[in-house]
PDB file of C-alpha atoms in Angstrom:
ATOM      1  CA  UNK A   1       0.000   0.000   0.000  1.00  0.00           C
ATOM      2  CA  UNK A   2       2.894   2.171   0.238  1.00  0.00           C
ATOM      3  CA  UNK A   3       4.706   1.695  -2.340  1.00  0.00           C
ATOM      4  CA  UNK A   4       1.385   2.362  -4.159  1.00  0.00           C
ATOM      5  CA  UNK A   5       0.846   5.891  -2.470  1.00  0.00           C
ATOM      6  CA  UNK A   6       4.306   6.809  -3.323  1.00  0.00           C
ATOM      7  CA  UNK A   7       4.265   5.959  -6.690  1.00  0.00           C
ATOM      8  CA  UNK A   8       1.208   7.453  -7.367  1.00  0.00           C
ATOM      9  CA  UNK A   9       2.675  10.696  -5.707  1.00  0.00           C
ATOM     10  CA  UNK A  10       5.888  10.056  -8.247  1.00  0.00           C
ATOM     11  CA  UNK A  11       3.563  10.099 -10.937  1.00  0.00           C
ATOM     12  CA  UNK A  12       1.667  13.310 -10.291  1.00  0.00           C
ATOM     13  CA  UNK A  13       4.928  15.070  -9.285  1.00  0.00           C
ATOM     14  CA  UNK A  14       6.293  13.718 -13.001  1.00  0.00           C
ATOM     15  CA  UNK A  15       3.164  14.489 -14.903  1.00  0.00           C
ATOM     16  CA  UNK A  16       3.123  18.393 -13.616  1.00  0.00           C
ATOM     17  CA  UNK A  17       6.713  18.763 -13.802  1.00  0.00           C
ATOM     18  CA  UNK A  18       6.030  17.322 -17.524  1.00  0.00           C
ATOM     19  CA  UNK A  19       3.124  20.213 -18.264  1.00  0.00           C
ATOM     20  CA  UNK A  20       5.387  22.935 -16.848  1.00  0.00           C
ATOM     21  CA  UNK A  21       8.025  21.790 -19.176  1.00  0.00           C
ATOM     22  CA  UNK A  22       5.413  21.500 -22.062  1.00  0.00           C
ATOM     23  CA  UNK A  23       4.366  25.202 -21.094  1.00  0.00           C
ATOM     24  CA  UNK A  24       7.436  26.505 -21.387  1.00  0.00           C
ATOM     25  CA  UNK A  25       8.496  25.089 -24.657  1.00  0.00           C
ATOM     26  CA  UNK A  26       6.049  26.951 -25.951  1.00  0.00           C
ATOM     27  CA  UNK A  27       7.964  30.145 -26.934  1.00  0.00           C
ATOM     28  CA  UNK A  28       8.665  27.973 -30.354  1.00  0.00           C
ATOM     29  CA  UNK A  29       5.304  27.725 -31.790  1.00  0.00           C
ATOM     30  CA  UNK A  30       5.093  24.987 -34.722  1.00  0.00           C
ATOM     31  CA  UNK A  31       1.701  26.446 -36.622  1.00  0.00           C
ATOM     32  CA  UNK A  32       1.705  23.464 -39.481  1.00  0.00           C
ATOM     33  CA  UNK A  33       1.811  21.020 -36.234  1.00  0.00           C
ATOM     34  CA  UNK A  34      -0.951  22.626 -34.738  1.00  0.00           C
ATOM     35  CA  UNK A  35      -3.419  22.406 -38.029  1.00  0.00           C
ATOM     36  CA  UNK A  36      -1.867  18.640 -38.877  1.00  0.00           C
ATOM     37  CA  UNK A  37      -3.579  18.405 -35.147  1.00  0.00           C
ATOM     38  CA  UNK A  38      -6.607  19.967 -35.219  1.00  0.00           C
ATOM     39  CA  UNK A  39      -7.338  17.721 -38.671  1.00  0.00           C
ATOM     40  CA  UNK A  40      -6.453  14.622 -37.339  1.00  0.00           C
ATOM     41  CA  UNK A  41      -8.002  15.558 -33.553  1.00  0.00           C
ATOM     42  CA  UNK A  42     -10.987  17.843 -34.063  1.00  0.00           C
ATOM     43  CA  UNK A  43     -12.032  17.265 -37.739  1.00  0.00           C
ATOM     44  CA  UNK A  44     -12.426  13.544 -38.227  1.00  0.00           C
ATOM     45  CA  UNK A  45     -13.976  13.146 -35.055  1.00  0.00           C
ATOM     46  CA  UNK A  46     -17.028  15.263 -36.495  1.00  0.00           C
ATOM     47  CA  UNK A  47     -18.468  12.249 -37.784  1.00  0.00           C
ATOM     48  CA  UNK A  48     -18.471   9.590 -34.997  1.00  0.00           C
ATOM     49  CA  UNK A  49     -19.224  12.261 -32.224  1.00  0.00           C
ATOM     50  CA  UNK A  50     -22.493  13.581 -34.198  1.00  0.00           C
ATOM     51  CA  UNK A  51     -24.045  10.006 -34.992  1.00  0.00           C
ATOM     52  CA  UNK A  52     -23.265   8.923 -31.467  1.00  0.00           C
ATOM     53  CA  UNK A  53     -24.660  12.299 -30.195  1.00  0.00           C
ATOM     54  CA  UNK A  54     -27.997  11.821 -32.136  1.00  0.00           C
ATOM     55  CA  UNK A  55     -28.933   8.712 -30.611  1.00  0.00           C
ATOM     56  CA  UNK A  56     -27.572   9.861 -27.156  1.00  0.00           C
ATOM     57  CA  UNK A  57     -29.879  12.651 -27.206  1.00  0.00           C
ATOM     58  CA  UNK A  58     -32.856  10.091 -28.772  1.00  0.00           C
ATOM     59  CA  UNK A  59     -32.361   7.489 -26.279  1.00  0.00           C
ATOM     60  CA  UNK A  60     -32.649   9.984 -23.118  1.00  0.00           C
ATOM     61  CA  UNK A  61     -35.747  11.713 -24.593  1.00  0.00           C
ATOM     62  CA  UNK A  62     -37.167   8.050 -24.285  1.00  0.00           C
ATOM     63  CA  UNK A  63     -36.173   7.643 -20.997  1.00  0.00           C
ATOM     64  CA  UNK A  64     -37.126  10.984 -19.989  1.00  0.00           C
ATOM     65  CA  UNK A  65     -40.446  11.363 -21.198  1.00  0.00           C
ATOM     66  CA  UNK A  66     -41.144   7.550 -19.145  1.00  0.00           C
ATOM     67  CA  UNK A  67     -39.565   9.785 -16.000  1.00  0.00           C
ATOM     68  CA  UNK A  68     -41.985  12.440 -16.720  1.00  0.00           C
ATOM     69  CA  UNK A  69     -44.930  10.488 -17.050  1.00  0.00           C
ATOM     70  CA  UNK A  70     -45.131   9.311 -13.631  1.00  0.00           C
ATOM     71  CA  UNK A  71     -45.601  13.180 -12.392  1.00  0.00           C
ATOM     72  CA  UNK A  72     -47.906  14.071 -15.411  1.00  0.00           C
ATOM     73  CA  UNK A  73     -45.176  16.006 -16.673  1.00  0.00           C
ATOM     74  CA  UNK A  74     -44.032  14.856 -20.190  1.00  0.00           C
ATOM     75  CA  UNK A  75     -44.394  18.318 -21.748  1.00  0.00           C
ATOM     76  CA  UNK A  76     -41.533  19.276 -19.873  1.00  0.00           C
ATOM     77  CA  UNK A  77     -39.079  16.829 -22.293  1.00  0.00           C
ATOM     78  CA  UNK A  78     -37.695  19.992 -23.958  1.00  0.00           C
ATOM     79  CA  UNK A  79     -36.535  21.590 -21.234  1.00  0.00           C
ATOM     80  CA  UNK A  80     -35.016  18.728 -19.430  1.00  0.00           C
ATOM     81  CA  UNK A  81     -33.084  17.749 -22.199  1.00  0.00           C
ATOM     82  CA  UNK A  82     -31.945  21.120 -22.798  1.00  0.00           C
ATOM     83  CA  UNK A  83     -30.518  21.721 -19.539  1.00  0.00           C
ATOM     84  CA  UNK A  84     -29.001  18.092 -19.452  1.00  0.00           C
ATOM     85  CA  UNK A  85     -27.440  17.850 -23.124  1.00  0.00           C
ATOM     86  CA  UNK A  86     -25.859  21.454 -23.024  1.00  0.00           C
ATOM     87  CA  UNK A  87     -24.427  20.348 -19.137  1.00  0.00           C
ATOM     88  CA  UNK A  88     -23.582  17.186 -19.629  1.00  0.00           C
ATOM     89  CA  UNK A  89     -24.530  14.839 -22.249  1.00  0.00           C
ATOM     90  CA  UNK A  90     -22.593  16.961 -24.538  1.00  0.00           C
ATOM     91  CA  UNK A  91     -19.436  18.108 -23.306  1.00  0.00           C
ATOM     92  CA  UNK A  92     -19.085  13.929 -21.637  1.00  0.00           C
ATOM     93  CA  UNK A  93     -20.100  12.076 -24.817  1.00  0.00           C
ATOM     94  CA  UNK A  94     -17.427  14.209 -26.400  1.00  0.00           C
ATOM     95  CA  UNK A  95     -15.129  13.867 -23.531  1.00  0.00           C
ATOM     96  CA  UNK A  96     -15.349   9.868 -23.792  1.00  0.00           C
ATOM     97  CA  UNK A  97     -15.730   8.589 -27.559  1.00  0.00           C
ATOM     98  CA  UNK A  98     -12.935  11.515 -28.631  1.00  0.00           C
ATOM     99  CA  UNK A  99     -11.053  10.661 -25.472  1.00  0.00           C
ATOM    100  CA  UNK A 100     -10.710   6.955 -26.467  1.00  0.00           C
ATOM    101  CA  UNK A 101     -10.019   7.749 -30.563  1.00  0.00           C
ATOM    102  CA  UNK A 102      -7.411  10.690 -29.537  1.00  0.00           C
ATOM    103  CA  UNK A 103      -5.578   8.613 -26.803  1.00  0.00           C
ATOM    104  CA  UNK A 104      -5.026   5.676 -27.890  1.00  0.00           C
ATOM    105  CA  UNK A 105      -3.469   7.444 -31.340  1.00  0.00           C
ATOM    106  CA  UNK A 106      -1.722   9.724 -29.933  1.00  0.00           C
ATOM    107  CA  UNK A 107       0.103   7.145 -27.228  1.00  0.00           C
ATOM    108  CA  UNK A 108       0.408   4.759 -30.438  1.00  0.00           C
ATOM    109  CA  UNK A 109       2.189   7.571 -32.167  1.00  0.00           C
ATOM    110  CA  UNK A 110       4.447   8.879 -29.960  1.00  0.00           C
ATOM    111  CA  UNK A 111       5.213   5.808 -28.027  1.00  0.00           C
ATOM    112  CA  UNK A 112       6.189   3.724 -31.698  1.00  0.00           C
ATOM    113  CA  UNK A 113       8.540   6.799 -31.677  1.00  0.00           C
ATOM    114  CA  UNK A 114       9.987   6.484 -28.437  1.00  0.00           C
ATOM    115  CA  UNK A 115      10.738   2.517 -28.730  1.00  0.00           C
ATOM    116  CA  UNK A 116      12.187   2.826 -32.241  1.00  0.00           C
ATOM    117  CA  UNK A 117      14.438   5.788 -31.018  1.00  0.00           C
ATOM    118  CA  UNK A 118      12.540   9.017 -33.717  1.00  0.00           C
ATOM    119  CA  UNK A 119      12.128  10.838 -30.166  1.00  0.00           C
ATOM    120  CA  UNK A 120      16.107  10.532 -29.431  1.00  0.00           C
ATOM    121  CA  UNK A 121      16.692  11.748 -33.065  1.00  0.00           C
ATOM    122  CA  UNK A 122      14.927  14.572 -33.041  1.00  0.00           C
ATOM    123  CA  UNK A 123      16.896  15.885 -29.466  1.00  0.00           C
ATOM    124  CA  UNK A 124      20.063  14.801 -31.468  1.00  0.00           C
ATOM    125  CA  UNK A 125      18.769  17.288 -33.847  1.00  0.00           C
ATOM    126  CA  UNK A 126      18.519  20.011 -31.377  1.00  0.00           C
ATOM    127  CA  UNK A 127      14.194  20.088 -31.771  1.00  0.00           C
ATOM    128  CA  UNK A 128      12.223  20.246 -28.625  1.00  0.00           C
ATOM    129  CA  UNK A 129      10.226  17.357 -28.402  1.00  0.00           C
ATOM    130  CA  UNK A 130       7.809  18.887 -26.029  1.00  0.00           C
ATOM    131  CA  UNK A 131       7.013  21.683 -28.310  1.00  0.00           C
ATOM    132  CA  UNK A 132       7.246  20.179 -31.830  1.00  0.00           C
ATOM    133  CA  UNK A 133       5.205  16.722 -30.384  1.00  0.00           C
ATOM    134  CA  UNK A 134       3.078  17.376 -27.385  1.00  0.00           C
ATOM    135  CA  UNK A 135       2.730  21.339 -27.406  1.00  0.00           C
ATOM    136  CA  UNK A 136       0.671  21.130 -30.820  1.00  0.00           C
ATOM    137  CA  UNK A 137      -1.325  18.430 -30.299  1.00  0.00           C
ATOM    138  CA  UNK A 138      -2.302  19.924 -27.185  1.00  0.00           C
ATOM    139  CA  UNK A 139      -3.335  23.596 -28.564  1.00  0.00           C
ATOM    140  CA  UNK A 140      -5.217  21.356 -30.860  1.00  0.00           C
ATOM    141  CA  UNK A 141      -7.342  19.651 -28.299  1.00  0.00           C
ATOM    142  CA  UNK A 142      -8.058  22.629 -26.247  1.00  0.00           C
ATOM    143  CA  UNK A 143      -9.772  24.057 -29.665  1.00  0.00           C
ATOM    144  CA  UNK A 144     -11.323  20.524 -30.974  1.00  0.00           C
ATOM    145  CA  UNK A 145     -12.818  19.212 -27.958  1.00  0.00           C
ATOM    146  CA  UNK A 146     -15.133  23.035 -26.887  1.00  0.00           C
ATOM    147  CA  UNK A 147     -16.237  23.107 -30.561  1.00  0.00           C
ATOM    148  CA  UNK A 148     -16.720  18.934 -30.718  1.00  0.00           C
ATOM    149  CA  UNK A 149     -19.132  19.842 -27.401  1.00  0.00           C
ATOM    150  CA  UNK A 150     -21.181  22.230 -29.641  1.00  0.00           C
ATOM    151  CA  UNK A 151     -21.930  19.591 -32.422  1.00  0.00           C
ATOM    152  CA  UNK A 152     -22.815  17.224 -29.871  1.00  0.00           C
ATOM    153  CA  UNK A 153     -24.857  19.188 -28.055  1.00  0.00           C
ATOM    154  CA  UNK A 154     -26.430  20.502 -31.211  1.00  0.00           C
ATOM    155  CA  UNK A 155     -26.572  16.731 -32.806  1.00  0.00           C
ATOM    156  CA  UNK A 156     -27.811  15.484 -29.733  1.00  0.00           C
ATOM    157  CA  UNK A 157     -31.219  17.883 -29.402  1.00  0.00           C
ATOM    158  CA  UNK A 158     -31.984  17.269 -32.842  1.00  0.00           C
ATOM    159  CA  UNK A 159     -31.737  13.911 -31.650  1.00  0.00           C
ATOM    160  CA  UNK A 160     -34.227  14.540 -29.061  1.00  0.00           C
ATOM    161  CA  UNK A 161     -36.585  17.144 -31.387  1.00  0.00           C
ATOM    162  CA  UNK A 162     -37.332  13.649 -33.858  1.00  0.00           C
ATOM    163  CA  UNK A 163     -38.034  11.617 -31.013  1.00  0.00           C
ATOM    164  CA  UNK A 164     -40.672  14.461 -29.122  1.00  0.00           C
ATOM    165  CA  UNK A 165     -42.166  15.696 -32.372  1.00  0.00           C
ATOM    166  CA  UNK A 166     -42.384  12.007 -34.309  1.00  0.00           C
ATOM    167  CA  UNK A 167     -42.907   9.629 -31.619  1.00  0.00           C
ATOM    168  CA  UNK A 168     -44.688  11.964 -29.093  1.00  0.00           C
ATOM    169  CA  UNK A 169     -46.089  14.428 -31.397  1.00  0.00           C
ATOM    170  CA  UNK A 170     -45.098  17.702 -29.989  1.00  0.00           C
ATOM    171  CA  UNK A 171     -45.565  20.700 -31.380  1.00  0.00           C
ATOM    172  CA  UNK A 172     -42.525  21.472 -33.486  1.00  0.00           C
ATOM    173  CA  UNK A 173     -42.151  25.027 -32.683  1.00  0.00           C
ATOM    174  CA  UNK A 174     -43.118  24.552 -28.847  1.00  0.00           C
ATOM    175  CA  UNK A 175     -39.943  21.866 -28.939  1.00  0.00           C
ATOM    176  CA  UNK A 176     -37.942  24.409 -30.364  1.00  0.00           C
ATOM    177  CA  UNK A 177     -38.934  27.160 -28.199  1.00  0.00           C
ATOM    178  CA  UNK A 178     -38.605  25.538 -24.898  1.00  0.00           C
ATOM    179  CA  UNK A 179     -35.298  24.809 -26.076  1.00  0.00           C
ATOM    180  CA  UNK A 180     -34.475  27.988 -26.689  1.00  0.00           C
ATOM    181  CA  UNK A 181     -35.853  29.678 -23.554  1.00  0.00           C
ATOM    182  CA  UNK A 182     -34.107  26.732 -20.952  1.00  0.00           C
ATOM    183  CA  UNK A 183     -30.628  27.022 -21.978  1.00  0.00           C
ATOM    184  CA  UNK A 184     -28.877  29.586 -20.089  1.00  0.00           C
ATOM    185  CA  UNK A 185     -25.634  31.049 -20.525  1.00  0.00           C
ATOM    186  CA  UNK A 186     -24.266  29.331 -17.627  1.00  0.00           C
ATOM    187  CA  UNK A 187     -25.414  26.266 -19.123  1.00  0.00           C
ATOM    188  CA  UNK A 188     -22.962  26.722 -22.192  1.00  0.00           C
ATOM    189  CA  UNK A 189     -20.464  28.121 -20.300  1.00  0.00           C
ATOM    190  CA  UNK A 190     -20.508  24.736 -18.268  1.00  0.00           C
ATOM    191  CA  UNK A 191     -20.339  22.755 -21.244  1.00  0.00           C
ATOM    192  CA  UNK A 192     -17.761  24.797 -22.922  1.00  0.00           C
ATOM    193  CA  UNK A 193     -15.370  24.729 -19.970  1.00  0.00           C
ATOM    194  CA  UNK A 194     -15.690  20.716 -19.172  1.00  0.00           C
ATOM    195  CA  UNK A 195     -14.863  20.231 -22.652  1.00  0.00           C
ATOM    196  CA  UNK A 196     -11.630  22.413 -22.786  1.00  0.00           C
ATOM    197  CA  UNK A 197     -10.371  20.353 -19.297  1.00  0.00           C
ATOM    198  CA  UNK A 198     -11.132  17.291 -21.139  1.00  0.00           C
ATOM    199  CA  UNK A 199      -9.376  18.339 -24.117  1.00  0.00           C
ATOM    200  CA  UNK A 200      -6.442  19.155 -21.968  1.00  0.00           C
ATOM    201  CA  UNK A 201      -6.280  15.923 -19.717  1.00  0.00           C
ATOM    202  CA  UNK A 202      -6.765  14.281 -22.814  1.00  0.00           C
ATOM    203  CA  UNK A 203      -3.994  15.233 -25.065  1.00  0.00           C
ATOM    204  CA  UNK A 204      -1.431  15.674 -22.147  1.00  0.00           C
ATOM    205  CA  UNK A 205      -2.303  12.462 -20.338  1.00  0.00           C
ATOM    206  CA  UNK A 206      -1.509  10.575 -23.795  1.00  0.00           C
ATOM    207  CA  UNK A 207       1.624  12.642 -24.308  1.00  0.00           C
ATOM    208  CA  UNK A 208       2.943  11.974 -21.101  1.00  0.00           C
ATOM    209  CA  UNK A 209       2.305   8.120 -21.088  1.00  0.00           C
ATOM    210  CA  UNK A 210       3.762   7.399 -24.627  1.00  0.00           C
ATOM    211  CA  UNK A 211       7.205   9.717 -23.857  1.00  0.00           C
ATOM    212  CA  UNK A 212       7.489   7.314 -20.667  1.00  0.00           C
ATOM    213  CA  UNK A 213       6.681   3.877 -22.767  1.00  0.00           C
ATOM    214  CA  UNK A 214       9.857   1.609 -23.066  1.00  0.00           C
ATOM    215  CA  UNK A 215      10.232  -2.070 -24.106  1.00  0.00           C
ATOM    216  CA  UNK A 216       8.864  -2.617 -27.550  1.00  0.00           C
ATOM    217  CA  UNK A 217       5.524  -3.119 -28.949  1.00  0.00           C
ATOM    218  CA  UNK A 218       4.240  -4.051 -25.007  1.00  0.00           C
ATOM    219  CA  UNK A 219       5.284  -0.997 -24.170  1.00  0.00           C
ATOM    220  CA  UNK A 220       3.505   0.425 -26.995  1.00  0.00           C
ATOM    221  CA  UNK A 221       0.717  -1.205 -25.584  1.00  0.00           C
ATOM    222  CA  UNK A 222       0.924  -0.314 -21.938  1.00  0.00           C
ATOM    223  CA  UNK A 223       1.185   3.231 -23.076  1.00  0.00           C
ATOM    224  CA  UNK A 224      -2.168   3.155 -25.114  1.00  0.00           C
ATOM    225  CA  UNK A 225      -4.368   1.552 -22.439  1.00  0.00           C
ATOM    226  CA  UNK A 226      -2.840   3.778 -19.701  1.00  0.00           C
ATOM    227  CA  UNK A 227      -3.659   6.650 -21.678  1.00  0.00           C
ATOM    228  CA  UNK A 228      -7.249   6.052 -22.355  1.00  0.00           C
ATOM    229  CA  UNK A 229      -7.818   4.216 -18.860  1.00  0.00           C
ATOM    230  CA  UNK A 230      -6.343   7.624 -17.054  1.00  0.00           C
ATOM    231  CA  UNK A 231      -8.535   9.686 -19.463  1.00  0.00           C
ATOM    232  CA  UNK A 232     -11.312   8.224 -18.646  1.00  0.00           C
ATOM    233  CA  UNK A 233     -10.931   8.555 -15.286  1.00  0.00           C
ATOM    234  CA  UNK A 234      -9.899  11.905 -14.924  1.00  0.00           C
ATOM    235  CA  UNK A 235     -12.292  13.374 -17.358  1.00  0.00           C
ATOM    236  CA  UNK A 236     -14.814  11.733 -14.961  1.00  0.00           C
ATOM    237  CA  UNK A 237     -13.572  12.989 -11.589  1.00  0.00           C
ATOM    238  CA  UNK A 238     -12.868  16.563 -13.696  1.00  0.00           C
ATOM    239  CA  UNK A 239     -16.791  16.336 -14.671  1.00  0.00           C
ATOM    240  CA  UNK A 240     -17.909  15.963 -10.823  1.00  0.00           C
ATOM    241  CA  UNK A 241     -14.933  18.829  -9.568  1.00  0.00           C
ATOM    242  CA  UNK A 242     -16.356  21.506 -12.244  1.00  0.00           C
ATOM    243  CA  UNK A 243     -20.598  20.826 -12.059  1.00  0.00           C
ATOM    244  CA  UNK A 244     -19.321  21.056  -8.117  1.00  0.00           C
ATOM    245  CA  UNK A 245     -18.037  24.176  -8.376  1.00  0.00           C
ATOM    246  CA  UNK A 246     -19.906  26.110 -10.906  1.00  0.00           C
ATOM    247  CA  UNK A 247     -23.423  24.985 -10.147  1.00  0.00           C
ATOM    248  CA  UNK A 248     -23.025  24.239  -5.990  1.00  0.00           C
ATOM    249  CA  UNK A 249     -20.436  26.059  -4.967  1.00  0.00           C
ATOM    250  CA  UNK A 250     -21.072  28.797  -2.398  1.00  0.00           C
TER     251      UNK A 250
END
């Protein structure tokens, strides 16, 4: 138990040491890095985060309007999902599915490049590998993952609008307009800010793991599942830590 605490401890005092160092490469900005990112992070995950996002937002409609209907409440569907989606649904579906695509590649990448030696060629070649490998894809995430939250959120009420106005036959503009009138600015400020966290843990969790991988292709492969395992988890206890503080804290 421990040796457990105090490696743990070792790990956090390596992983902030390893985002200061990150921070401070930054004074060498690699631009074509940072759009090579924002493609491979932000871009192609339009697709899978809207058709996941669609049937996120269908299947809680469902379950809502069941919740609902014991209090005699289902008009209030709308609003509900409004307040949920744009809180949580959004910024969290993001959070996970990109989480798990962006991880795992980025670990793969980087870590192949540790193991075969690229990351000791490039220092041989006087580059910073903290700013011309981690400090891009980073600035990438923390722009991908706030607009990725949008989409979903937006993807995931439309999901919700075809299941209340086809299924339950609201009244299209009464959908829309509780909508509307429900979401607060606080509400997308929520969202917004949980997904630019996530985009941060995200990036600089995978970073971090793949720079430390050794030993071959295991490595390799201990790098990838840390990364999305620690992801995960942190963009889960991150979740709890920010609704805490912005919606109950005194």
């Amino acid at each position: 138990m421990y040796s457990y605490i105090k490696n743990t401890i070792r790990i956090v005092g390596d992983f902030t040491l390893f985002n200061l160092s990150v921070l401070l490469s930054s004074r060498k900005v690699y631009c074509v890095e940072i759009v090579k990112q924002l493609f491979l992070i932000g871009y192609y995950s339009v697709p899978i985060v809207a058709f996941s996002a669609v049937f996120m937002g269908a299947m809680l409609a469902l379950h809502t309007y069941s919740g609902l209907d014991l209090f005699q409440s289902q008009t209030m569907v709308a609003q509900v999902l409004a307040k949920s989606i744009t809180r949580e649904i959004g910024p969290v579906v993001v959070g996970i599915i990109v989480a798990g695509r962006v991880a795992s590649t980025i670990a793969a990448e980087i870590g192949t490049m540790r193991v075969t030696e690229q990351v000791d060629l490039l220092k041989s070649l006087s580059i910073n590998v903290h700013a011309y490998l981690v400090f891009p894809k980073i600035i990438a995430a923390l722009i991908s993952f706030p607009v990725l939250s949008i989409i979903s959120a937006l993807f995931g009420m439309l999901g919700g609008y075809l299941i209340g106005t086809y299924k339950f036959a609201f009244s299209e503009m009464l959908y829309i307009s509780d909508t509307l009138t429900f979401v607060t600015y606080k509400d997308l400020m929520s969202g917004m800010t949980k997904s630019f966290f996530f985009g941060f843990i995200t990036a600089s969790v995978s970073c971090f793991n793949a720079l430390r991988a050794t030993h071959g292709a295991k490595g390799v492969g201990i790098a990838v599942t840390n990364s999305v395992v620690a992801s995960f988890v942190l963009i889960l206890l991150s979740n709890y830590l920010i609704t805490l503080a912005i919606f109950h804290g005194k």
